[in-house]
Short mmCIF file of C-alpha atoms in Angstrom, two decimals:
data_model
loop_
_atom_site.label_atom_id
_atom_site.label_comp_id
_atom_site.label_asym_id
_atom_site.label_seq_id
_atom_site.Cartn_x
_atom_site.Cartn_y
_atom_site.Cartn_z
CA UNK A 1 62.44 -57.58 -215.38
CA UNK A 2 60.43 -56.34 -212.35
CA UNK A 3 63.61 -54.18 -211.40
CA UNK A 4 63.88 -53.36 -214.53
CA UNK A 5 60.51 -51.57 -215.16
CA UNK A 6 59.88 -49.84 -212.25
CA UNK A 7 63.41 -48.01 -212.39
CA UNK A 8 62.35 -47.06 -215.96
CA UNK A 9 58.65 -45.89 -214.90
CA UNK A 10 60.62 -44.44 -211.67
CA UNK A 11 62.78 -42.26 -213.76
CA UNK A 12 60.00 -40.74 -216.19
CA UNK A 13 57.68 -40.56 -212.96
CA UNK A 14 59.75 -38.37 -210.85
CA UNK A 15 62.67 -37.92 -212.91
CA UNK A 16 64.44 -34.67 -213.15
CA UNK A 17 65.74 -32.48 -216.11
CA UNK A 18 69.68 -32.00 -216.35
CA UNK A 19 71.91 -30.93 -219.00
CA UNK A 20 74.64 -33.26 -220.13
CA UNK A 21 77.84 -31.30 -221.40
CA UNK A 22 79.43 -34.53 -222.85
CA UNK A 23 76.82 -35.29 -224.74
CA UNK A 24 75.16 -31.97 -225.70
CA UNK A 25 72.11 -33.45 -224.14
CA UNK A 26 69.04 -33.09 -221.69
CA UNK A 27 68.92 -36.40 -219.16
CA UNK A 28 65.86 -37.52 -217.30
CA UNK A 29 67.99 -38.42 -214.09
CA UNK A 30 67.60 -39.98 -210.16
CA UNK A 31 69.75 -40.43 -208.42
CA UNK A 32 70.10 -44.09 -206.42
CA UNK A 33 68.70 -47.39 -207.68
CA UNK A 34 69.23 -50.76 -206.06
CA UNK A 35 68.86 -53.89 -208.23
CA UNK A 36 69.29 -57.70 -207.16
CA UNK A 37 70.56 -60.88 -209.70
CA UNK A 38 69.40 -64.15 -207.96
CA UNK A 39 72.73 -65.70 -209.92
CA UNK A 40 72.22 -68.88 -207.25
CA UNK A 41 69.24 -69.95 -208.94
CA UNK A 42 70.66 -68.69 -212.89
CA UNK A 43 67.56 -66.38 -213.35
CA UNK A 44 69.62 -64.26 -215.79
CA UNK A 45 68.29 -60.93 -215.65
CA UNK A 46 68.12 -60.56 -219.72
CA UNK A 47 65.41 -57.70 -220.47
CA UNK A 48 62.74 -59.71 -222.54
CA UNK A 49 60.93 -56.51 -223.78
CA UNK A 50 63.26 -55.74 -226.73
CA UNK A 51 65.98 -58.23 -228.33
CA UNK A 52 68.75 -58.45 -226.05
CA UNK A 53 72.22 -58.73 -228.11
CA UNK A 54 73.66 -60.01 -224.66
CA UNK A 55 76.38 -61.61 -226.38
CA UNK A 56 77.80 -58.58 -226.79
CA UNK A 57 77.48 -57.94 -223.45
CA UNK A 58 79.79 -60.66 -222.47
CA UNK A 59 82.20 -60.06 -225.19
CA UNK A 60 83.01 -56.87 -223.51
CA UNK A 61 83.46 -58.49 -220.08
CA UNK A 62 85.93 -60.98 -221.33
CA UNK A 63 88.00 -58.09 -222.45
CA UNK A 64 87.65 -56.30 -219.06
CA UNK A 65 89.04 -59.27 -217.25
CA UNK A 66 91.39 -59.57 -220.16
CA UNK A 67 92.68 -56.24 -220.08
CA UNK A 68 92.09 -54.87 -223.44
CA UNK A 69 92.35 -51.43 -224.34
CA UNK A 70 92.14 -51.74 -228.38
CA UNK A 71 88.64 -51.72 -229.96
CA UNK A 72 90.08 -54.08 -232.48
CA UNK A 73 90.78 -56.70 -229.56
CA UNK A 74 87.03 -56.28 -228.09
CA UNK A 75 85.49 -56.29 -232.25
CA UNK A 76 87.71 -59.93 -232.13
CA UNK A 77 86.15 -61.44 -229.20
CA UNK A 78 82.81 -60.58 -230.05
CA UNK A 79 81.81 -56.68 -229.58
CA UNK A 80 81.54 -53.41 -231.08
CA UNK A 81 80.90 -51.30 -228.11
CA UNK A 82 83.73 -49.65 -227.68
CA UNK A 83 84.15 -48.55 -231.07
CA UNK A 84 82.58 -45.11 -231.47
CA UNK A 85 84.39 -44.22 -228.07
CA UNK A 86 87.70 -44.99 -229.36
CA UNK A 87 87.25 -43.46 -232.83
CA UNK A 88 84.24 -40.76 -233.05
CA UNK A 89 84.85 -39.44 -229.52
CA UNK A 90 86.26 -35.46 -230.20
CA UNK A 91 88.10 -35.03 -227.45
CA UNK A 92 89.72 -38.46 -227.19
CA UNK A 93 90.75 -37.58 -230.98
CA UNK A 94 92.78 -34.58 -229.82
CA UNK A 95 94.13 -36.23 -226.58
CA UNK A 96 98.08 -36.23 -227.15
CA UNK A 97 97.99 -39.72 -225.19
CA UNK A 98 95.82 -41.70 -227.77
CA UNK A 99 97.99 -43.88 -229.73
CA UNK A 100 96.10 -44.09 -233.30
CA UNK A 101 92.91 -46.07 -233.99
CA UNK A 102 91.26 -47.91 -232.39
CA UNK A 103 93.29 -47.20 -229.16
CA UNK A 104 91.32 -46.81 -225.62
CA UNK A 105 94.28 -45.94 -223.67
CA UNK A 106 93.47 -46.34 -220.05
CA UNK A 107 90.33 -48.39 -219.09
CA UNK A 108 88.66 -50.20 -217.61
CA UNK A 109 90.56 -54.05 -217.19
CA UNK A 110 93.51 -52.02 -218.49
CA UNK A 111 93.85 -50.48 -214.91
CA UNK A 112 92.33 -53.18 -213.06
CA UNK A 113 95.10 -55.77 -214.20
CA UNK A 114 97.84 -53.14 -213.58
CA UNK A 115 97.25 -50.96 -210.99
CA UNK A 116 99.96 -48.47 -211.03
CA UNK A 117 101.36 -48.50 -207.23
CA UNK A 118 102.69 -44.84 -205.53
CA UNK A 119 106.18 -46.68 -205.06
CA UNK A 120 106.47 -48.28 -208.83
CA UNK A 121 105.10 -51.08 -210.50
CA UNK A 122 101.25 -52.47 -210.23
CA UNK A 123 99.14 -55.00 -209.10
CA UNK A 124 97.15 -57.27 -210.71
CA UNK A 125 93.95 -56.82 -208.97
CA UNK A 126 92.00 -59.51 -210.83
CA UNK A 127 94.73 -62.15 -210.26
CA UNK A 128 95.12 -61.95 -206.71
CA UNK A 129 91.12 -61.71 -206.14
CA UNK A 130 91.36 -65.57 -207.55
CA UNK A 131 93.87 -66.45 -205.91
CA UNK A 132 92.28 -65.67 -201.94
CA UNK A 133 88.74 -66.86 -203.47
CA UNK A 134 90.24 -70.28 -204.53
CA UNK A 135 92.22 -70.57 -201.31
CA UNK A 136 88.56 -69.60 -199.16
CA UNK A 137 89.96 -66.24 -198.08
CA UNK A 138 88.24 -63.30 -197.74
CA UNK A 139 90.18 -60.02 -196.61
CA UNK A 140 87.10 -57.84 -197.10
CA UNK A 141 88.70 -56.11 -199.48
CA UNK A 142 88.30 -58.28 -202.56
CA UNK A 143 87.70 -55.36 -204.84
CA UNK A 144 88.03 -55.51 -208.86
CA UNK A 145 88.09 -51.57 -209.59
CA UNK A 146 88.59 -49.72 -212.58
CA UNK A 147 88.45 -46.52 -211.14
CA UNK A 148 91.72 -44.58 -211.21
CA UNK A 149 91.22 -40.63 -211.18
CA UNK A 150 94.89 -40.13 -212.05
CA UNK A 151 94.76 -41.67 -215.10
CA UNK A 152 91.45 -40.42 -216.83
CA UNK A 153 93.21 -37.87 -218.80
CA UNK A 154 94.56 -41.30 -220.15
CA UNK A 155 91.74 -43.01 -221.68
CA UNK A 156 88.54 -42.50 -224.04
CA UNK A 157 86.18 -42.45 -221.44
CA UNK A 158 85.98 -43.24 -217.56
CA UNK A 159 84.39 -45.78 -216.57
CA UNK A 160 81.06 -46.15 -215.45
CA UNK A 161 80.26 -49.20 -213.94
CA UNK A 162 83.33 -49.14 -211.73
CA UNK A 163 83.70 -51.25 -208.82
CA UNK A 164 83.04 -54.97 -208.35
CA UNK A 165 83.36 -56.06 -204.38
CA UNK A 166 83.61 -60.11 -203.97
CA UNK A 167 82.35 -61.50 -200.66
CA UNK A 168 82.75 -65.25 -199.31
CA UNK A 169 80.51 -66.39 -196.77
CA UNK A 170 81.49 -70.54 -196.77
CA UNK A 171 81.48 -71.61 -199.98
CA UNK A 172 78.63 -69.18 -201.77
CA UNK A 173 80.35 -66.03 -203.34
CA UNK A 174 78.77 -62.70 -203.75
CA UNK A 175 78.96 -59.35 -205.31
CA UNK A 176 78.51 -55.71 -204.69
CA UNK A 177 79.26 -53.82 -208.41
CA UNK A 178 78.52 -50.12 -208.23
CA UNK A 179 78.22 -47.80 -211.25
CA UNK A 180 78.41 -44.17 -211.09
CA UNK A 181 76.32 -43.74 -214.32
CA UNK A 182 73.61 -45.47 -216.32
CA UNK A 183 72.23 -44.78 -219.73
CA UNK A 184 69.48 -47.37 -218.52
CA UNK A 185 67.11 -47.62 -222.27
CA UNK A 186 71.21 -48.92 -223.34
CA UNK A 187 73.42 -49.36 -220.91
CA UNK A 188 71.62 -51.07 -217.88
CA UNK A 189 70.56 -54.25 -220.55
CA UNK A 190 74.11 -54.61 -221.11
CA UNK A 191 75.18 -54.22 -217.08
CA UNK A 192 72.76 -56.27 -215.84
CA UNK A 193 74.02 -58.88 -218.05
CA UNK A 194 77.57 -58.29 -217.20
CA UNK A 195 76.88 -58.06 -213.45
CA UNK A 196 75.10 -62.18 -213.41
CA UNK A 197 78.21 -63.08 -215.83
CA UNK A 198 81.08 -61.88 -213.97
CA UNK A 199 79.85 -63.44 -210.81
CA UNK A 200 78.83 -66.56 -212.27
CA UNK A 201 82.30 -67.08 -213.94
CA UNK A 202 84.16 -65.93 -210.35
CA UNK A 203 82.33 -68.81 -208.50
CA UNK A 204 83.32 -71.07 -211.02
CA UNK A 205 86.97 -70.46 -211.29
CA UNK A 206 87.03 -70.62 -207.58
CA UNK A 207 85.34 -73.37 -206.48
CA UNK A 208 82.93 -71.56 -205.14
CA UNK A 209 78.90 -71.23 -204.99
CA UNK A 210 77.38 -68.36 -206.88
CA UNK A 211 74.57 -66.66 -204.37
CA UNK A 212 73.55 -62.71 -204.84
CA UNK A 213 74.43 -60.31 -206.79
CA UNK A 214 74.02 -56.44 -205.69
CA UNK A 215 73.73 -53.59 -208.31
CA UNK A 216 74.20 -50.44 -206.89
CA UNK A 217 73.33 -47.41 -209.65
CA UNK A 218 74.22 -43.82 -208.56
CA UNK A 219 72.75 -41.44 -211.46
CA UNK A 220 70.18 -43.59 -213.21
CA UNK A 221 68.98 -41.73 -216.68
CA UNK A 222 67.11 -41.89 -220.16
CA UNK A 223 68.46 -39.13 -222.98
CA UNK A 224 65.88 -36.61 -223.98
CA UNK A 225 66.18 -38.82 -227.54
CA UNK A 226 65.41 -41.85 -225.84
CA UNK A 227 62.06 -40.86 -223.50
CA UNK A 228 59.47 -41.56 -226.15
CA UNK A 229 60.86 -44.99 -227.17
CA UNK A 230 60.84 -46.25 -224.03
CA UNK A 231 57.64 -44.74 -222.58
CA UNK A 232 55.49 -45.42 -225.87
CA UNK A 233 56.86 -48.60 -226.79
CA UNK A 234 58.89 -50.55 -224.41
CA UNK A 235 57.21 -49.94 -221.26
CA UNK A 236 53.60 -51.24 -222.50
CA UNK A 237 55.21 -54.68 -223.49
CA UNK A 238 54.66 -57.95 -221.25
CA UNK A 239 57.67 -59.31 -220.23
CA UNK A 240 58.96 -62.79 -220.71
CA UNK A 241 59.92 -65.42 -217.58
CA UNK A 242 63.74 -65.09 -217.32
CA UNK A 243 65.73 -67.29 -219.07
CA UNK A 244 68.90 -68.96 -218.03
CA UNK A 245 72.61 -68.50 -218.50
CA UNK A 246 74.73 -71.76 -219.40
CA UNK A 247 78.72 -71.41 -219.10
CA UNK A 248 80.88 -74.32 -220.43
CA UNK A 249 81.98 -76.42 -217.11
CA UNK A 250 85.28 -76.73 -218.72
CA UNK A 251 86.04 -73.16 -217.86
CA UNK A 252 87.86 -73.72 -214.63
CA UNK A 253 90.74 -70.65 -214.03
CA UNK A 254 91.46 -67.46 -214.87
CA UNK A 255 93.94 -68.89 -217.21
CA UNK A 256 91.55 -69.92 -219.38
CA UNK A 257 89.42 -67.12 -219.88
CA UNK A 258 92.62 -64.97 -220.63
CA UNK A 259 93.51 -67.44 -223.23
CA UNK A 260 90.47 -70.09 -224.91
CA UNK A 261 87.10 -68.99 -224.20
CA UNK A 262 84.80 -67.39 -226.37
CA UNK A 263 80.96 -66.47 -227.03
CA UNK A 264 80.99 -70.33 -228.09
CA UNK A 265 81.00 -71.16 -224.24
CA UNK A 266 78.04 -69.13 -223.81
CA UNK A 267 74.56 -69.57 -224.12
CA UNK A 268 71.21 -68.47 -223.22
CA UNK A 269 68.28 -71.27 -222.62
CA UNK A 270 64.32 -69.75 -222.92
CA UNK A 271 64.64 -66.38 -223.91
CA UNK A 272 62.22 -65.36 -225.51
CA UNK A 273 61.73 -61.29 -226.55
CA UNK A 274 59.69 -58.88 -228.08
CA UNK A 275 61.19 -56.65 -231.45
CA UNK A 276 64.61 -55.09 -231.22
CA UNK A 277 64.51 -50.97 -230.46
CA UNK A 278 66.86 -48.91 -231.69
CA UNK A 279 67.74 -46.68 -229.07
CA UNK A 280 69.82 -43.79 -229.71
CA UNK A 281 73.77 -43.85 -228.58
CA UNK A 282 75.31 -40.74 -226.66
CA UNK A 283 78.90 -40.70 -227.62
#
């Protein structure tokens, strides 16, 4: 939560004014912000100032590694997130590519799972990450990425948090995500969440010990809607200790997540949090 608040107090304190075109928007923006997710001793960086819906969070990274690119499938497994973005999103509405409602098109796990290759067919980026981490190999290039500039055209939005790097050093596994854009009053509650979570589940599929986990943000910023909520209210709260994160032991491959697991296998010991906020959402 430390993090946490002093990127938010960073960001009003020397923040700078930017127009968003997307959005029809001003931003409060900087540009570079570090966080670290001590996932070896499960303090699960869950913001304690507001009610944390991190359920939701994971939801949405089950569908990553699953693939999904229909807001129906995330609403199934436990989310809503990508609903507006599918359906209220203008230009997605006109893009010849979407295929009705509901439909993403091309993101996030959809690429990531099949990676379109220059000489035909794909690779299943995800798959073979699992395979070298359960076998002890690291080719320093274990690299879960969404990011595929030749297909944005392709999909509802592009993604933000992009890029998730696995190193092995022995037998404690680490990550380096990056994200190229944070709406951090929204967003960064739900990243943080997804960053602990994703490594957490890696180490356990493979056998591995969970150790660090690196956030790397590139434009950090708070919507011109958003400033006085989190300045007047959220910022003057105490925080709560961190609470910790509790996955079923049963889940054991990738196999598994792709197929039984749900929010059921999921849950969330001490948290304890201050009133919900209702922040506003930039479609």
């Amino acid at each position: 939560m430390k993090q946490y608040f002093e990127l938010c107090q960073r960001i009003i304190d020397e923040g700078i004014w930017i127009d968003n075109k997307r959005t029809g928007k001003k931003c409060l923006i900087v540009i570079n912000a570090d966080l670290t997710y001590n996932v070896a001793k499960n303090e699960f960086p869950l913001v304690t100032t507001r009610k944390s819906f991190y359920k939701s969070a994971i939801a949405e990274m089950l569908g990553y590694i699953r693939g999904y690119d229909n807001a129906a499938d995330f609403r199934k497994i436990g989310t809503k997130t990508w609903d507006a973005n599918a359906n209220k999103n203008e230009a997605w509405l006109a893009n010849p590519h979407r295929k009705g409602i509901d439909d993403c098109g091309l993101i996030y796990g959809k690429i990531a799972r099949n990676f379109p290759k220059p000489d035909g067919g794909s690779v299943d980026l995800l798959r073979q990450i699992v395979e070298n981490l359960s076998k002890g190999i690291d080719n320093r290039g274990e690299i879960f990425t969404f990011y595929h500039p030749g297909a944005f055209h392709m999909g509802c939005l592009r993604p933000c948090m992009y890029s998730h790097h696995f190193s092995l050093l022995g037998d404690t596994l680490y990550l380096n995500s990056t994200q190229r854009s944070c709406d951090v009053p929204l967003g960064l509650n739900f990243n943080m969440v997804q960053v602990h979570v994703l490594l957490a589940l890696m180490a356990q599929i493979t056998g591995n010990k969970a150790g660090q986990a690196y956030h790397k943000i590139v434009n950090a910023h708070i919507y011109e809607d958003q400033l006085e909520l989190m300045r007047d209210v959220q910022l003057i709260r105490e925080p709560y200790p961190a609470p910790q994160l509790i996955i079923n032991p049963d889940i054991k491959s990738l196999e598994d997540i792709e197929t039984w697991v749900t929010l059921d296998d999921f849950e969330v010991e001490g948290y304890q949090y201050h009133d919900p906020i209702r922040y506003p959402f930039s479609v």
